[in-house]
Amino acid sequence: MTSGRGRRIAFDYGQVRIGVAICDPDGILATPLPHLLATHPKILQQIISLIDEYQPITIFVGYPKTMSGENGEAVELVDAFINSLEPLTAIPIVTVDERLSTVSAARKLRDAGKSSREARSEIDSMAAVTILEAGLANEN
């Protein structure tokens, strides 16, 4: 299922922070954006502002699965996030298995020489990069 040319955006939803990543129009380079605070009173407006700014053709949202493939504990929270976003945009929202996305993000940051303290503020958006890369791979 190839979606064609256009940016895609990915969100790694968490109770505290939401990691965000965007790709180029050709779907080659996934780039982290600054994370958002999930508890911000205008979080949905912030997300819609990002969507308006980048004009993605697809929104990927990390979906928490256990290692056995079952729905994880946070599924209800992610479902609520998706349900609150769907009425605000006509852009397709696609869930992506996010197993090991945070582990992969931590490894990338460690390989880049970031200390665990430095990585803490970047890990959510790097996890969103991993989700975006997985979503792009699933399109092809």
Backbone as CSV, one residue per row, in Angstrom:
resi,resn,N_x,N_y,N_z,CA_x,CA_y,CA_z,C_x,C_y,C_z
1,MET,0.838,-1.176,0.000,0.000,0.000,0.000,0.882,1.239,0.000
2,THR,1.236,1.749,-1.124,2.039,2.948,-1.243,1.112,4.148,-1.315
3,SER,1.355,5.148,-0.481,0.468,6.301,-0.416,0.861,7.415,-1.369
4,GLY,2.015,7.344,-1.981,2.438,8.408,-2.876,3.256,9.464,-2.174
5,ARG,3.492,10.545,-2.904,4.353,11.607,-2.407,3.602,12.482,-1.402
6,GLY,4.278,12.847,-0.355,3.713,13.723,0.663,4.304,13.412,2.026
7,ARG,4.308,14.413,2.855,4.828,14.232,4.217,3.906,13.334,5.030
8,ARG,4.498,12.675,6.004,3.749,11.934,7.014,4.228,12.429,8.370
9,ILE,3.343,12.384,9.342,3.696,12.794,10.702,3.394,11.618,11.624
10,ALA,4.190,11.491,12.675,3.982,10.398,13.633,3.956,10.953,15.045
11,PHE,3.135,10.317,15.863,3.024,10.681,17.272,3.262,9.450,18.137
12,ASP,4.084,9.633,19.169,4.283,8.615,20.202,3.578,9.158,21.439
13,TYR,2.333,8.737,21.635,1.509,9.295,22.701,1.890,8.718,24.053
14,GLY,2.090,9.616,24.999,2.345,9.235,26.383,1.532,10.124,27.304
15,GLN,1.368,9.710,28.542,0.574,10.490,29.485,1.221,11.825,29.825
16,VAL,2.542,11.906,29.705,3.250,13.138,30.046,3.684,13.885,28.787
17,ARG,4.331,13.171,27.866,4.854,13.802,26.651,4.353,13.057,25.417
18,ILE,4.266,13.802,24.322,3.921,13.217,23.031,5.098,13.471,22.105
19,GLY,5.747,12.389,21.698,6.837,12.513,20.743,6.269,12.778,19.359
20,VAL,6.989,13.582,18.577,6.520,13.965,17.246,7.664,13.822,16.256
21,ALA,7.346,13.297,15.077,8.336,13.206,14.000,7.634,13.478,12.676
22,ILE,8.394,13.996,11.731,7.878,14.321,10.400,8.857,13.784,9.365
23,CYS,8.357,13.462,8.186,9.273,13.034,7.124,9.194,14.018,5.962
24,ASP,10.166,13.918,5.085,10.186,14.741,3.883,9.084,14.253,2.939
25,PRO,8.756,15.036,1.901,7.674,14.644,0.989,7.899,13.322,0.257
26,ASP,9.141,12.885,0.143,9.423,11.615,-0.522,9.409,10.433,0.442
27,GLY,9.221,10.702,1.736,9.155,9.626,2.725,10.484,8.939,2.960
28,ILE,11.569,9.691,2.801,12.902,9.102,2.946,13.519,9.427,4.305
29,LEU,13.428,10.672,4.721,14.112,11.127,5.930,13.100,11.462,7.021
30,ALA,13.144,10.744,8.125,12.286,11.005,9.282,13.068,11.856,10.278
31,THR,12.458,12.953,10.710,13.130,13.914,11.576,12.311,14.140,12.843
32,PRO,12.961,14.095,14.010,12.216,14.378,15.243,11.884,15.861,15.345
33,LEU,10.740,16.163,15.899,10.351,17.527,16.235,10.302,17.609,17.759
34,PRO,10.281,18.809,18.316,10.184,18.900,19.781,8.920,18.203,20.294
35,HIS,9.079,17.508,21.431,7.913,16.821,22.002,6.896,17.843,22.499
36,LEU,5.682,17.387,22.650,4.602,18.205,23.195,4.255,17.679,24.582
37,LEU,3.731,18.550,25.425,3.289,18.121,26.749,1.840,17.659,26.649
38,ALA,1.608,16.392,26.938,0.275,15.800,26.789,-0.753,16.458,27.699
39,THR,-0.293,17.043,28.794,-1.213,17.645,29.756,-1.510,19.114,29.459
40,HIS,-0.902,19.660,28.408,-1.147,21.065,28.061,-2.632,21.252,27.753
41,PRO,-3.248,22.315,28.277,-4.688,22.486,28.056,-5.080,22.643,26.581
42,LYS,-4.152,23.049,25.746,-4.458,23.232,24.317,-3.688,22.243,23.448
43,ILE,-3.506,21.025,23.950,-2.699,20.039,23.227,-3.280,19.725,21.852
44,LEU,-4.585,19.595,21.737,-5.164,19.288,20.425,-4.948,20.435,19.441
45,GLN,-5.032,21.674,19.920,-4.756,22.817,19.049,-3.296,22.816,18.598
46,GLN,-2.382,22.436,19.494,-0.969,22.355,19.120,-0.765,21.301,18.036
47,ILE,-1.430,20.173,18.166,-1.296,19.101,17.173,-1.880,19.542,15.840
48,ILE,-3.045,20.181,15.866,-3.652,20.665,14.622,-2.766,21.729,13.982
49,SER,-2.110,22.556,14.783,-1.170,23.545,14.234,-0.027,22.859,13.494
50,LEU,0.494,21.769,14.066,1.552,21.012,13.381,1.027,20.414,12.074
51,ILE,-0.176,19.883,12.116,-0.778,19.301,10.915,-0.978,20.385,9.853
52,ASP,-1.447,21.561,10.264,-1.620,22.670,9.320,-0.281,23.124,8.743
53,GLU,0.748,23.151,9.590,2.071,23.593,9.143,2.701,22.620,8.157
54,TYR,2.657,21.335,8.448,3.372,20.344,7.636,2.512,19.676,6.559
55,GLN,1.199,19.791,6.657,0.284,19.235,5.652,0.571,17.766,5.329
56,PRO,0.594,16.899,6.334,0.882,15.481,6.058,-0.275,14.810,5.325
57,ILE,0.056,13.736,4.601,-0.987,12.957,3.926,-1.435,11.776,4.786
58,THR,-0.646,11.455,5.804,-0.986,10.375,6.737,-0.480,10.744,8.126
59,ILE,-1.245,10.367,9.136,-0.836,10.519,10.530,-0.635,9.115,11.090
60,PHE,0.581,8.833,11.558,0.864,7.554,12.207,0.851,7.770,13.717
61,VAL,0.220,6.858,14.425,0.204,6.911,15.887,0.703,5.571,16.402
62,GLY,1.702,5.618,17.271,2.224,4.391,17.866,1.153,3.697,18.685
63,TYR,1.020,2.392,18.475,0.005,1.609,19.175,0.697,0.622,20.097
64,PRO,0.440,0.739,21.401,1.162,-0.084,22.379,0.722,-1.543,22.376
65,LYS,1.615,-2.399,21.961,1.390,-3.848,21.966,2.387,-4.471,22.936
66,THR,1.998,-5.582,23.521,2.941,-6.329,24.352,3.844,-7.141,23.431
67,MET,4.873,-7.731,23.981,5.784,-8.531,23.161,5.074,-9.732,22.545
68,SER,3.966,-10.167,23.145,3.217,-11.299,22.586,2.201,-10.852,21.533
69,GLY,2.142,-9.535,21.271,1.246,-9.032,20.236,-0.127,-8.622,20.727
70,GLU,-0.355,-8.749,22.033,-1.641,-8.334,22.606,-1.635,-6.818,22.801
71,ASN,-2.819,-6.237,22.953,-2.899,-4.814,23.249,-2.308,-4.549,24.628
72,GLY,-1.465,-3.529,24.723,-0.825,-3.174,25.978,-1.738,-2.344,26.868
73,GLU,-1.227,-2.019,28.047,-1.999,-1.271,29.043,-2.441,0.100,28.547
74,ALA,-1.629,0.743,27.744,-1.898,2.119,27.328,-2.823,2.226,26.120
75,VAL,-3.341,1.103,25.628,-4.189,1.125,24.432,-5.389,2.053,24.606
76,GLU,-6.033,2.005,25.767,-7.209,2.856,25.982,-6.848,4.329,25.896
77,LEU,-5.684,4.706,26.422,-5.242,6.100,26.342,-4.976,6.508,24.898
78,VAL,-4.318,5.637,24.149,-4.013,5.933,22.748,-5.305,5.981,21.936
79,ASP,-6.223,5.069,22.203,-7.524,5.099,21.520,-8.255,6.418,21.795
80,ALA,-8.217,6.882,23.036,-8.863,8.151,23.386,-8.192,9.311,22.646
81,PHE,-6.864,9.274,22.545,-6.124,10.298,21.803,-6.564,10.302,20.338
82,ILE,-6.602,9.131,19.725,-7.012,9.021,18.319,-8.456,9.496,18.154
83,ASN,-9.335,9.077,19.051,-10.746,9.470,18.974,-10.940,10.975,19.119
84,SER,-10.069,11.634,19.889,-10.176,13.089,20.033,-9.607,13.810,18.810
85,LEU,-8.694,13.167,18.107,-8.055,13.774,16.938,-8.873,13.578,15.657
86,GLU,-9.515,12.438,15.523,-10.239,12.099,14.282,-11.248,13.155,13.831
87,PRO,-12.061,13.722,14.717,-13.042,14.711,14.241,-12.407,16.027,13.774
88,LEU,-11.142,16.235,14.095,-10.484,17.503,13.797,-9.727,17.506,12.478
89,THR,-9.622,16.352,11.829,-8.852,16.277,10.591,-9.434,15.204,9.677
90,ALA,-9.295,15.437,8.383,-9.729,14.433,7.396,-8.569,13.533,6.984
91,ILE,-7.393,13.799,7.533,-6.198,13.022,7.187,-6.310,11.640,7.827
92,PRO,-6.011,10.581,7.063,-6.086,9.232,7.639,-5.137,9.065,8.824
93,ILE,-5.640,8.441,9.878,-4.836,8.127,11.062,-4.614,6.620,11.059
94,VAL,-3.349,6.233,11.048,-2.971,4.827,10.953,-2.180,4.454,12.200
95,THR,-2.587,3.383,12.873,-1.824,2.931,14.036,-0.661,2.057,13.577
96,VAL,0.437,2.170,14.309,1.661,1.425,14.009,2.116,0.741,15.291
97,ASP,2.418,-0.530,15.204,2.933,-1.281,16.349,4.186,-0.580,16.866
98,GLU,4.144,-0.164,18.117,5.280,0.586,18.662,6.172,-0.247,19.575
99,ARG,6.037,-1.565,19.506,6.912,-2.400,20.337,8.367,-2.033,20.083
100,LEU,9.093,-1.854,21.144,10.532,-1.570,21.127,10.884,-0.209,20.540
101,SER,9.906,0.672,20.262,10.246,1.982,19.699,11.080,2.804,20.677
102,THR,10.758,2.757,21.963,11.531,3.513,22.944,12.906,2.895,23.134
103,VAL,12.993,1.574,23.107,14.293,0.895,23.213,15.170,1.282,22.027
104,SER,14.596,1.266,20.837,15.330,1.644,19.632,15.766,3.104,19.701
105,ALA,14.880,3.978,20.180,15.208,5.395,20.307,16.351,5.601,21.295
106,ALA,16.298,4.912,22.435,17.363,5.028,23.437,18.697,4.576,22.858
107,ARG,18.674,3.504,22.078,19.898,3.003,21.459,20.472,4.040,20.481
108,LYS,19.608,4.637,19.661,20.063,5.647,18.699,20.682,6.842,19.416
109,LEU,20.043,7.284,20.492,20.568,8.425,21.236,21.884,8.079,21.921
110,ARG,21.975,6.871,22.469,23.222,6.434,23.103,24.334,6.362,22.058
111,ASP,24.006,5.806,20.874,24.996,5.712,19.799,25.448,7.088,19.324
112,ALA,24.575,8.090,19.490,24.917,9.457,19.100,25.708,10.172,20.192
113,GLY,26.001,9.454,21.289,26.816,10.020,22.352,26.041,10.827,23.379
114,LYS,24.734,10.696,23.401,23.922,11.435,24.372,23.911,10.695,25.705
115,SER,24.048,11.453,26.797,23.927,10.845,28.121,22.451,10.565,28.384
116,SER,22.167,9.741,29.372,20.766,9.427,29.668,20.010,10.685,30.082
117,ARG,20.680,11.608,30.737,20.034,12.873,31.124,19.704,13.702,29.884
118,GLU,20.652,13.803,28.942,20.403,14.547,27.704,19.317,13.875,26.870
119,ALA,19.325,12.557,26.858,18.391,11.800,26.023,16.958,11.891,26.534
120,ARG,16.790,12.145,27.824,15.450,12.141,28.413,14.493,13.079,27.676
121,SER,14.974,14.266,27.291,14.090,15.227,26.634,13.860,14.899,25.161
122,GLU,14.674,14.011,24.597,14.570,13.697,23.176,13.963,12.328,22.891
123,ILE,13.871,11.481,23.884,13.521,10.081,23.632,12.133,9.907,23.028
124,ASP,11.167,10.730,23.433,9.806,10.568,22.924,9.726,10.869,21.429
125,SER,10.399,11.933,21.002,10.372,12.255,19.577,11.223,11.286,18.767
126,MET,12.281,10.747,19.364,13.050,9.713,18.656,12.224,8.434,18.537
127,ALA,11.398,8.140,19.537,10.483,6.995,19.424,9.474,7.255,18.305
128,ALA,9.039,8.514,18.167,8.129,8.865,17.066,8.812,8.667,15.715
129,VAL,10.121,8.933,15.645,10.878,8.668,14.410,10.807,7.178,14.079
130,THR,11.007,6.334,15.082,10.945,4.882,14.876,9.551,4.465,14.402
131,ILE,8.519,5.045,14.987,7.137,4.760,14.571,6.919,5.215,13.133
132,LEU,7.411,6.396,12.803,7.275,6.921,11.440,7.989,6.021,10.437
133,GLU,9.198,5.606,10.768,9.948,4.715,9.869,9.202,3.397,9.660
134,ALA,8.608,2.863,10.732,7.840,1.615,10.613,6.595,1.834,9.755
135,GLY,5.928,2.962,9.948,4.751,3.270,9.143,5.088,3.406,7.671
136,LEU,6.198,4.070,7.381,6.644,4.216,5.990,6.984,2.861,5.389
137,ALA,7.645,2.016,6.171,8.010,0.678,5.679,6.760,-0.151,5.380
138,ASN,5.713,0.019,6.188,4.469,-0.721,5.972,3.733,-0.261,4.720
139,GLU,4.001,0.962,4.279,3.355,1.470,3.064,3.890,0.784,1.813
140,ASN,5.124,0.327,1.888,5.763,-0.234,0.687,5.640,-1.732,0.602
